[in-house]
Amino acid sequence: MKKNKFEEIKVYSEGSGVVTLIEPNLSVGLNKFGLYEESIANDETFNLNDKVESLLTFTNINCNEKSIAEELFNSDVSSSYDERIGYYRSLYVGHVAEGEYRKNASSGGVGTWILKELLESGEVDGVIHVKENPDKNSAILFKYQISSSIDEVLAGAKTKYYPVELSEVLRLVKEENGRFAVVGIPSFIKAIRLLCKQDKIFSERIAFTIGLICGHQKSSKFADFMAWQVGIKPGDLKSIDFRHKLDNSPADKYAIRMVGFVDGELKTIIKPKDDLLGQNWGLGYFKPVASDYTDDVFNETADLVIGDAWLREYADDPLGNNVVIVRNDTIDKLITNAILKSKLHFKKSDVEEVFSSQAAHYRHTYNELPYILIMNYLIGYLNLRRKIIFYLL
């Protein structure tokens, strides 16, 4: 692939930086819009590694989510398949009953809990997830890190609506022996699956993938915009909790907790999300272009999928609940045992209920994408002929 072609289409990249692991002439960094962007050398005739195109999640039609998932899960006799949510062994709705996992989580606490279980049981040696940047002098608030103790795992709880990239932490994985669980949004998990096909080291060391259901990504400007509305100017925000729970409020009526300098004084400000502009996810504020070109709602290539239970039955519970899709046998057994020991308060669910929790998200990302692709092709904005053909078949 030549530089000019890459530069033309990279706006559709998920920005994970995974591709830089197989092409030394590529790097990834935050651009002026607050989004991670891959960059290459300033030589117009420079050709990228032949493997690059196969590792780009937005161009590799021969390895789409469905084909990857089929390769991973179709041979499991305990698995079922639904066109909308993908493969599944078990489906649940509920929350963690033990400890303070739920209290300290964005919703039901299942994500942090399963990471703890995998680490505690010896299934993995480390967990790759997003945590606050330990470098407090950096303008970047969050980054992927490796946690190897329960306390470190607990420090990574909660959702972060903030851009991150994987290349730095995956280079550490390549240098360290061991097995790891990685947490990610759909496009990041797919990128890791594609990387595992290219590099045996990662296929051996990435033991479990924990997928999040993601409406869309946000740029770093989203955090700045939230903080600026309460008087914390860009550059003065030191930490942010995007999902601060409010007592006696419905699950979707959470607050934003921000710590930063206001007129030179360090302040902690908690503001209900509905009092801030930009919290309507349907408006897509600070959303990268790439988020409009993915249809993987239920993280189809992940071993375990966790999302908010946006269901009427659970709406009034301020502590929140999760929908859970299990695709991996080991994780299935951990969850079954935990239910029997009352560590998890789960009820068995079904495809329709799980789908209903993300129905609006599905309509936007899956049902509308063919139209977006065809219109862009017709106006000459982007030649994605192969992807259009894939949708029409």
Short mmCIF file of C-alpha atoms in Angstrom, two decimals:
data_model
loop_
_atom_site.label_atom_id
_atom_site.label_comp_id
_atom_site.label_asym_id
_atom_site.label_seq_id
_atom_site.Cartn_x
_atom_site.Cartn_y
_atom_site.Cartn_z
CA MET A 1 0.00 0.00 0.00
CA LYS A 2 1.37 3.43 -1.00
CA LYS A 3 1.43 6.42 1.33
CA ASN A 4 -1.15 8.45 -0.59
CA LYS A 5 -3.67 5.61 -0.43
CA PHE A 6 -3.08 5.12 3.29
CA GLU A 7 -3.41 8.84 3.99
CA GLU A 8 -6.68 8.93 2.05
CA ILE A 9 -8.37 6.13 3.97
CA LYS A 10 -6.86 6.35 7.46
CA VAL A 11 -9.66 8.64 8.66
CA TYR A 12 -11.70 5.42 8.80
CA SER A 13 -9.17 3.75 11.12
CA GLU A 14 -10.22 2.92 14.68
CA GLY A 15 -6.90 4.44 15.80
CA SER A 16 -5.83 1.48 17.93
CA GLY A 17 -2.25 1.66 16.68
CA VAL A 18 -2.14 -2.15 16.35
CA VAL A 19 -0.97 -1.88 12.73
CA THR A 20 2.26 -0.20 13.89
CA LEU A 21 3.35 -3.51 15.41
CA ILE A 22 3.91 -5.03 11.97
CA GLU A 23 5.06 -1.90 10.13
CA PRO A 24 8.03 -0.06 11.75
CA ASN A 25 7.51 2.96 9.49
CA LEU A 26 4.12 3.62 11.10
CA SER A 27 3.58 5.41 14.39
CA VAL A 28 0.48 6.50 16.28
CA GLY A 29 -0.22 9.67 18.24
CA LEU A 30 -2.89 12.15 19.20
CA ASN A 31 -3.72 14.64 16.45
CA LYS A 32 -5.03 18.19 16.81
CA PHE A 33 -8.60 16.88 17.04
CA GLY A 34 -7.82 14.80 20.11
CA LEU A 35 -7.95 11.47 18.26
CA TYR A 36 -5.26 8.83 17.77
CA GLU A 37 -3.99 8.75 14.21
CA GLU A 38 -1.44 6.54 12.44
CA SER A 39 1.30 8.39 10.53
CA ILE A 40 4.00 7.32 8.04
CA ALA A 41 7.19 8.68 6.49
CA ASN A 42 7.03 11.75 4.20
CA ASP A 43 7.98 9.85 1.07
CA GLU A 44 5.23 9.72 -1.57
CA THR A 45 6.76 6.63 -3.19
CA PHE A 46 7.10 4.75 0.09
CA ASN A 47 5.27 1.41 0.15
CA LEU A 48 3.96 -0.04 3.38
CA ASN A 49 4.39 -3.66 4.41
CA ASP A 50 2.12 -6.03 2.47
CA LYS A 51 0.57 -7.17 5.77
CA VAL A 52 -0.72 -3.68 6.60
CA GLU A 53 -3.91 -3.86 4.57
CA SER A 54 -4.84 -7.21 6.10
CA LEU A 55 -4.47 -5.71 9.59
CA LEU A 56 -6.62 -2.65 8.96
CA THR A 57 -10.05 -3.36 10.44
CA PHE A 58 -11.78 -1.10 7.91
CA THR A 59 -10.31 -2.60 4.71
CA ASN A 60 -9.94 -6.31 5.44
CA ILE A 61 -13.26 -7.56 4.06
CA ASN A 62 -11.89 -11.09 3.73
CA CYS A 63 -11.67 -11.20 7.53
CA ASN A 64 -14.78 -9.42 8.78
CA GLU A 65 -16.21 -9.85 12.27
CA LYS A 66 -18.53 -12.66 11.28
CA SER A 67 -15.83 -14.76 9.63
CA ILE A 68 -13.44 -14.25 12.56
CA ALA A 69 -16.17 -15.17 15.03
CA GLU A 70 -17.10 -18.24 13.04
CA GLU A 71 -13.50 -19.43 13.11
CA LEU A 72 -13.31 -18.82 16.87
CA PHE A 73 -16.67 -20.05 18.13
CA ASN A 74 -18.54 -22.08 15.52
CA SER A 75 -16.88 -25.39 16.48
CA ASP A 76 -18.14 -25.07 20.07
CA VAL A 77 -21.11 -27.45 20.28
CA SER A 78 -22.46 -25.43 23.24
CA SER A 79 -22.67 -22.26 21.14
CA SER A 80 -25.71 -20.83 19.41
CA TYR A 81 -25.79 -18.06 16.82
CA ASP A 82 -27.97 -15.04 16.20
CA GLU A 83 -27.47 -12.69 13.26
CA ARG A 84 -27.72 -9.65 15.51
CA ILE A 85 -25.68 -10.52 18.60
CA GLY A 86 -23.37 -13.17 17.14
CA TYR A 87 -22.31 -16.40 18.86
CA TYR A 88 -23.20 -17.11 22.48
CA ARG A 89 -22.98 -19.91 25.04
CA SER A 90 -24.87 -18.10 27.81
CA LEU A 91 -26.77 -14.82 28.13
CA TYR A 92 -27.35 -12.98 31.41
CA VAL A 93 -28.58 -9.74 32.91
CA GLY A 94 -27.46 -8.70 36.37
CA HIS A 95 -24.66 -7.46 38.57
CA VAL A 96 -21.86 -8.48 40.92
CA ALA A 97 -23.16 -9.24 44.42
CA GLU A 98 -19.85 -9.66 46.25
CA GLY A 99 -17.59 -6.86 47.46
CA GLU A 100 -17.87 -3.33 46.10
CA TYR A 101 -17.39 -4.14 42.42
CA ARG A 102 -20.84 -2.83 41.52
CA LYS A 103 -20.57 0.28 43.69
CA ASN A 104 -17.27 1.24 42.08
CA ALA A 105 -18.34 0.42 38.53
CA SER A 106 -20.15 2.32 35.79
CA SER A 107 -22.99 -0.20 35.92
CA GLY A 108 -23.06 -3.78 37.26
CA GLY A 109 -19.35 -4.28 37.96
CA VAL A 110 -19.00 -7.42 35.81
CA GLY A 111 -16.01 -6.19 33.79
CA THR A 112 -13.67 -5.62 36.73
CA TRP A 113 -14.97 -8.72 38.50
CA ILE A 114 -14.20 -11.12 35.63
CA LEU A 115 -10.69 -9.67 35.29
CA LYS A 116 -10.17 -10.32 38.99
CA GLU A 117 -11.43 -13.88 38.59
CA LEU A 118 -9.16 -14.63 35.65
CA LEU A 119 -6.15 -13.26 37.51
CA GLU A 120 -7.00 -14.90 40.84
CA SER A 121 -7.64 -18.30 39.25
CA GLY A 122 -4.29 -18.23 37.44
CA GLU A 123 -5.86 -18.21 33.99
CA VAL A 124 -3.87 -15.06 33.19
CA ASP A 125 -0.72 -13.40 34.48
CA GLY A 126 -1.85 -9.90 33.66
CA VAL A 127 -4.75 -7.76 32.54
CA ILE A 128 -4.57 -5.17 29.76
CA HIS A 129 -7.10 -2.40 30.38
CA VAL A 130 -7.51 1.37 30.49
CA LYS A 131 -6.49 3.27 33.63
CA GLU A 132 -5.60 6.80 34.66
CA ASN A 133 -2.26 7.87 33.23
CA PRO A 134 0.33 7.55 36.03
CA ASP A 135 2.22 10.49 34.49
CA LYS A 136 0.34 13.38 36.06
CA ASN A 137 2.36 15.89 34.03
CA SER A 138 0.97 14.47 30.79
CA ALA A 139 -1.99 16.05 29.02
CA ILE A 140 -3.22 12.51 28.26
CA LEU A 141 -5.59 11.45 31.05
CA PHE A 142 -5.97 7.71 30.32
CA LYS A 143 -3.95 4.96 28.68
CA TYR A 144 -3.80 1.18 28.33
CA GLN A 145 -1.73 -0.45 31.07
CA ILE A 146 -0.94 -3.94 32.38
CA SER A 147 -2.28 -4.85 35.83
CA SER A 148 -0.82 -7.89 37.59
CA SER A 149 -2.46 -7.62 41.02
CA ILE A 150 -6.05 -7.41 42.24
CA ASP A 151 -5.51 -3.88 43.57
CA GLU A 152 -4.19 -2.78 40.20
CA VAL A 153 -7.19 -4.33 38.46
CA LEU A 154 -9.60 -2.52 40.82
CA ALA A 155 -7.91 0.78 39.97
CA GLY A 156 -9.03 0.35 36.36
CA ALA A 157 -12.75 0.13 37.08
CA LYS A 158 -15.31 2.27 35.21
CA THR A 159 -15.90 3.35 31.65
CA LYS A 160 -13.66 5.99 30.10
CA TYR A 161 -15.10 8.00 27.21
CA TYR A 162 -11.62 8.95 26.11
CA PRO A 163 -9.27 7.99 23.25
CA VAL A 164 -6.62 5.34 23.87
CA GLU A 165 -4.29 3.24 21.74
CA LEU A 166 -2.88 -0.29 22.11
CA SER A 167 0.56 -0.25 20.49
CA GLU A 168 2.56 0.81 23.56
CA VAL A 169 1.10 -1.83 25.86
CA LEU A 170 1.21 -4.58 23.21
CA ARG A 171 4.93 -3.98 22.75
CA LEU A 172 5.30 -4.73 26.47
CA VAL A 173 3.27 -7.92 25.99
CA LYS A 174 5.64 -9.00 23.23
CA GLU A 175 8.60 -8.56 25.59
CA GLU A 176 7.04 -10.34 28.57
CA ASN A 177 6.25 -14.03 28.94
CA GLY A 178 2.79 -14.81 30.21
CA ARG A 179 -0.89 -14.93 29.35
CA PHE A 180 -3.06 -11.85 29.30
CA ALA A 181 -6.69 -10.78 29.16
CA VAL A 182 -7.40 -7.62 27.19
CA VAL A 183 -10.42 -5.32 27.41
CA GLY A 184 -11.57 -3.36 24.39
CA ILE A 185 -14.28 -1.90 22.21
CA PRO A 186 -15.33 -3.92 19.12
CA SER A 187 -12.89 -2.45 16.61
CA PHE A 188 -9.97 -2.84 19.05
CA ILE A 189 -10.79 -6.48 19.78
CA LYS A 190 -11.08 -7.16 16.05
CA ALA A 191 -7.69 -5.50 15.48
CA ILE A 192 -6.16 -7.76 18.13
CA ARG A 193 -7.71 -10.84 16.50
CA LEU A 194 -6.20 -9.79 13.15
CA LEU A 195 -2.83 -9.19 14.81
CA CYS A 196 -2.93 -12.67 16.34
CA LYS A 197 -3.27 -14.08 12.82
CA GLN A 198 -0.12 -12.23 11.76
CA ASP A 199 2.07 -12.75 14.83
CA LYS A 200 2.13 -16.07 16.72
CA ILE A 201 3.50 -14.44 19.87
CA PHE A 202 0.27 -12.50 20.36
CA SER A 203 -1.93 -15.50 19.60
CA GLU A 204 -0.10 -17.34 22.39
CA ARG A 205 -0.14 -14.51 24.92
CA ILE A 206 -3.58 -12.95 24.43
CA ALA A 207 -5.57 -15.63 26.23
CA PHE A 208 -8.92 -13.85 26.69
CA THR A 209 -10.64 -10.87 25.11
CA ILE A 210 -13.24 -8.97 27.13
CA GLY A 211 -15.43 -6.90 24.83
CA LEU A 212 -17.34 -3.76 25.68
CA ILE A 213 -20.49 -2.64 23.89
CA CYS A 214 -19.64 0.82 22.58
CA GLY A 215 -22.04 3.41 21.16
CA HIS A 216 -19.15 5.31 19.62
CA GLN A 217 -15.69 6.58 20.48
CA LYS A 218 -14.99 10.09 21.75
CA SER A 219 -12.07 12.44 21.20
CA SER A 220 -10.18 13.95 24.14
CA LYS A 221 -12.08 17.17 23.41
CA PHE A 222 -15.20 15.56 24.86
CA ALA A 223 -13.62 15.54 28.33
CA ASP A 224 -12.40 19.12 27.81
CA PHE A 225 -15.91 20.20 26.79
CA MET A 226 -17.49 18.67 29.91
CA ALA A 227 -14.92 20.36 32.15
CA TRP A 228 -15.05 23.76 30.44
CA GLN A 229 -18.79 23.97 31.17
CA VAL A 230 -18.04 23.93 34.92
CA GLY A 231 -15.18 26.42 34.70
CA ILE A 232 -12.22 24.08 34.20
CA LYS A 233 -10.42 25.29 31.08
CA PRO A 234 -8.69 22.95 28.60
CA GLY A 235 -5.34 21.92 30.05
CA ASP A 236 -6.53 22.39 33.64
CA LEU A 237 -8.52 19.14 33.93
CA LYS A 238 -6.64 16.62 36.07
CA SER A 239 -9.10 13.72 36.31
CA ILE A 240 -12.62 12.84 35.23
CA ASP A 241 -15.15 10.15 36.12
CA PHE A 242 -17.58 9.92 33.23
CA ARG A 243 -20.02 7.67 35.12
CA HIS A 244 -20.38 8.93 38.70
CA LYS A 245 -23.43 7.23 40.22
CA LEU A 246 -26.09 9.31 41.96
CA ASP A 247 -28.09 7.83 44.85
CA ASN A 248 -31.82 7.45 44.28
CA SER A 249 -31.55 8.24 40.58
CA PRO A 250 -32.32 6.03 37.56
CA ALA A 251 -29.38 4.14 36.09
CA ASP A 252 -29.08 6.52 33.13
CA LYS A 253 -29.16 9.66 35.31
CA TYR A 254 -25.54 9.61 36.41
CA ALA A 255 -23.17 12.53 36.91
CA ILE A 256 -19.73 13.59 35.71
CA ARG A 257 -17.10 14.05 38.43
CA MET A 258 -14.29 16.40 37.44
CA VAL A 259 -11.14 17.50 39.26
CA GLY A 260 -9.25 20.49 37.94
CA PHE A 261 -8.12 24.04 38.43
CA VAL A 262 -10.67 26.87 38.44
CA ASP A 263 -9.02 30.30 38.67
CA GLY A 264 -5.89 28.67 40.06
CA GLU A 265 -7.68 26.65 42.74
CA LEU A 266 -7.96 22.85 42.56
CA LYS A 267 -11.64 21.90 42.76
CA THR A 268 -13.77 18.76 42.59
CA ILE A 269 -17.05 19.34 40.76
CA ILE A 270 -19.88 16.83 40.37
CA LYS A 271 -22.47 17.71 37.74
CA PRO A 272 -25.51 15.66 36.64
CA LYS A 273 -24.95 14.66 33.04
CA ASP A 274 -28.29 16.10 31.93
CA ASP A 275 -27.10 19.54 33.05
CA LEU A 276 -24.23 19.39 30.56
CA LEU A 277 -24.32 19.89 26.80
CA GLY A 278 -23.03 17.02 24.71
CA GLN A 279 -24.35 14.14 26.81
CA ASN A 280 -26.97 13.12 24.24
CA TRP A 281 -25.18 10.21 22.57
CA GLY A 282 -27.45 10.43 19.54
CA LEU A 283 -26.00 13.83 18.62
CA GLY A 284 -22.54 12.30 18.24
CA TYR A 285 -20.52 15.19 19.68
CA PHE A 286 -16.74 14.63 19.32
CA LYS A 287 -17.33 11.33 17.53
CA PRO A 288 -14.59 10.21 15.08
CA VAL A 289 -15.55 9.43 11.48
CA ALA A 290 -14.56 5.80 12.01
CA SER A 291 -17.42 5.25 14.46
CA ASP A 292 -19.96 5.72 11.66
CA TYR A 293 -18.32 2.94 9.62
CA THR A 294 -18.51 -0.01 11.97
CA ASP A 295 -21.49 -2.29 12.48
CA ASP A 296 -20.13 -4.54 15.24
CA VAL A 297 -22.63 -3.66 17.96
CA PHE A 298 -22.15 -6.73 20.17
CA ASN A 299 -18.37 -7.12 19.91
CA GLU A 300 -18.72 -10.30 17.88
CA THR A 301 -15.10 -11.49 18.16
CA ALA A 302 -14.75 -11.17 21.96
CA ASP A 303 -14.80 -14.08 24.42
CA LEU A 304 -17.04 -12.18 26.82
CA VAL A 305 -19.18 -9.13 26.09
CA ILE A 306 -20.42 -6.64 28.68
CA GLY A 307 -22.80 -3.73 28.20
CA ASP A 308 -25.21 -1.52 30.09
CA ALA A 309 -28.59 -3.13 30.69
CA TRP A 310 -30.65 -0.33 29.16
CA LEU A 311 -33.88 -2.18 29.85
CA ARG A 312 -37.08 -0.89 31.44
CA GLU A 313 -37.00 -3.53 34.17
CA TYR A 314 -33.64 -2.24 35.41
CA ALA A 315 -33.97 1.47 34.64
CA ASP A 316 -34.75 2.63 38.19
CA ASP A 317 -31.81 0.89 39.82
CA PRO A 318 -29.18 3.59 40.50
CA LEU A 319 -26.37 1.06 40.93
CA GLY A 320 -26.80 -0.29 37.39
CA ASN A 321 -26.81 -3.71 35.74
CA ASN A 322 -25.04 -5.42 32.84
CA VAL A 323 -26.08 -7.49 29.88
CA VAL A 324 -23.56 -10.31 29.48
CA ILE A 325 -22.78 -12.47 26.44
CA VAL A 326 -20.53 -15.46 27.16
CA ARG A 327 -18.67 -17.14 24.29
CA ASN A 328 -15.77 -18.81 26.08
CA ASP A 329 -15.95 -22.10 28.00
CA THR A 330 -13.52 -21.12 30.77
CA ILE A 331 -15.33 -17.86 31.46
CA ASP A 332 -18.67 -19.65 31.29
CA LYS A 333 -17.57 -22.00 34.07
CA LEU A 334 -16.24 -19.15 36.23
CA ILE A 335 -19.57 -17.36 35.95
CA THR A 336 -21.65 -20.51 36.60
CA ASN A 337 -19.66 -21.28 39.76
CA ALA A 338 -19.96 -17.69 40.95
CA ILE A 339 -23.74 -17.73 40.50
CA LEU A 340 -23.98 -20.93 42.58
CA LYS A 341 -21.93 -19.24 45.32
CA SER A 342 -24.11 -16.07 45.16
CA LYS A 343 -21.16 -13.95 44.08
CA LEU A 344 -23.16 -12.84 41.07
CA HIS A 345 -26.80 -11.79 41.00
CA PHE A 346 -27.57 -12.90 37.44
CA LYS A 347 -30.74 -14.02 35.75
CA LYS A 348 -30.66 -16.00 32.54
CA SER A 349 -31.57 -13.88 29.56
CA ASP A 350 -32.41 -14.49 25.92
CA VAL A 351 -31.46 -13.03 22.56
CA GLU A 352 -34.43 -10.66 22.37
CA GLU A 353 -33.75 -9.12 25.77
CA VAL A 354 -30.03 -8.68 25.12
CA PHE A 355 -30.75 -7.20 21.71
CA SER A 356 -33.40 -4.85 23.16
CA SER A 357 -30.81 -3.37 25.52
CA GLN A 358 -28.99 -1.95 22.47
CA ALA A 359 -31.79 -1.74 19.90
CA ALA A 360 -31.33 1.96 19.07
CA HIS A 361 -27.57 1.50 18.79
CA TYR A 362 -28.13 -1.43 16.42
CA ARG A 363 -30.50 0.55 14.20
CA HIS A 364 -27.93 3.30 13.78
CA THR A 365 -24.78 1.25 13.32
CA TYR A 366 -26.01 -1.83 11.49
CA ASN A 367 -29.15 -0.80 9.62
CA GLU A 368 -27.86 2.58 8.43
CA LEU A 369 -24.31 1.64 7.43
CA PRO A 370 -25.17 0.20 3.97
CA TYR A 371 -26.92 3.46 3.10
CA ILE A 372 -23.95 5.54 4.31
CA LEU A 373 -21.53 3.44 2.28
CA ILE A 374 -23.55 3.58 -0.93
CA MET A 375 -24.16 7.34 -0.69
CA ASN A 376 -20.47 8.02 -0.08
CA TYR A 377 -19.55 5.85 -3.05
CA LEU A 378 -22.08 7.58 -5.30
CA ILE A 379 -20.75 11.04 -4.47
CA GLY A 380 -17.16 9.86 -4.92
CA TYR A 381 -16.20 10.52 -1.31
CA LEU A 382 -14.81 7.08 -0.73
CA ASN A 383 -14.34 4.01 -2.88
CA LEU A 384 -15.35 1.13 -0.65
CA ARG A 385 -16.64 -1.06 -3.47
CA ARG A 386 -15.69 -4.32 -1.77
CA LYS A 387 -17.51 -3.44 1.45
CA ILE A 388 -20.62 -2.35 -0.45
CA ILE A 389 -20.66 -5.63 -2.36
CA PHE A 390 -20.32 -7.48 0.94
CA TYR A 391 -23.45 -5.77 2.26
CA LEU A 392 -25.46 -6.38 -0.88
CA LEU A 393 -24.75 -10.11 -0.97
#
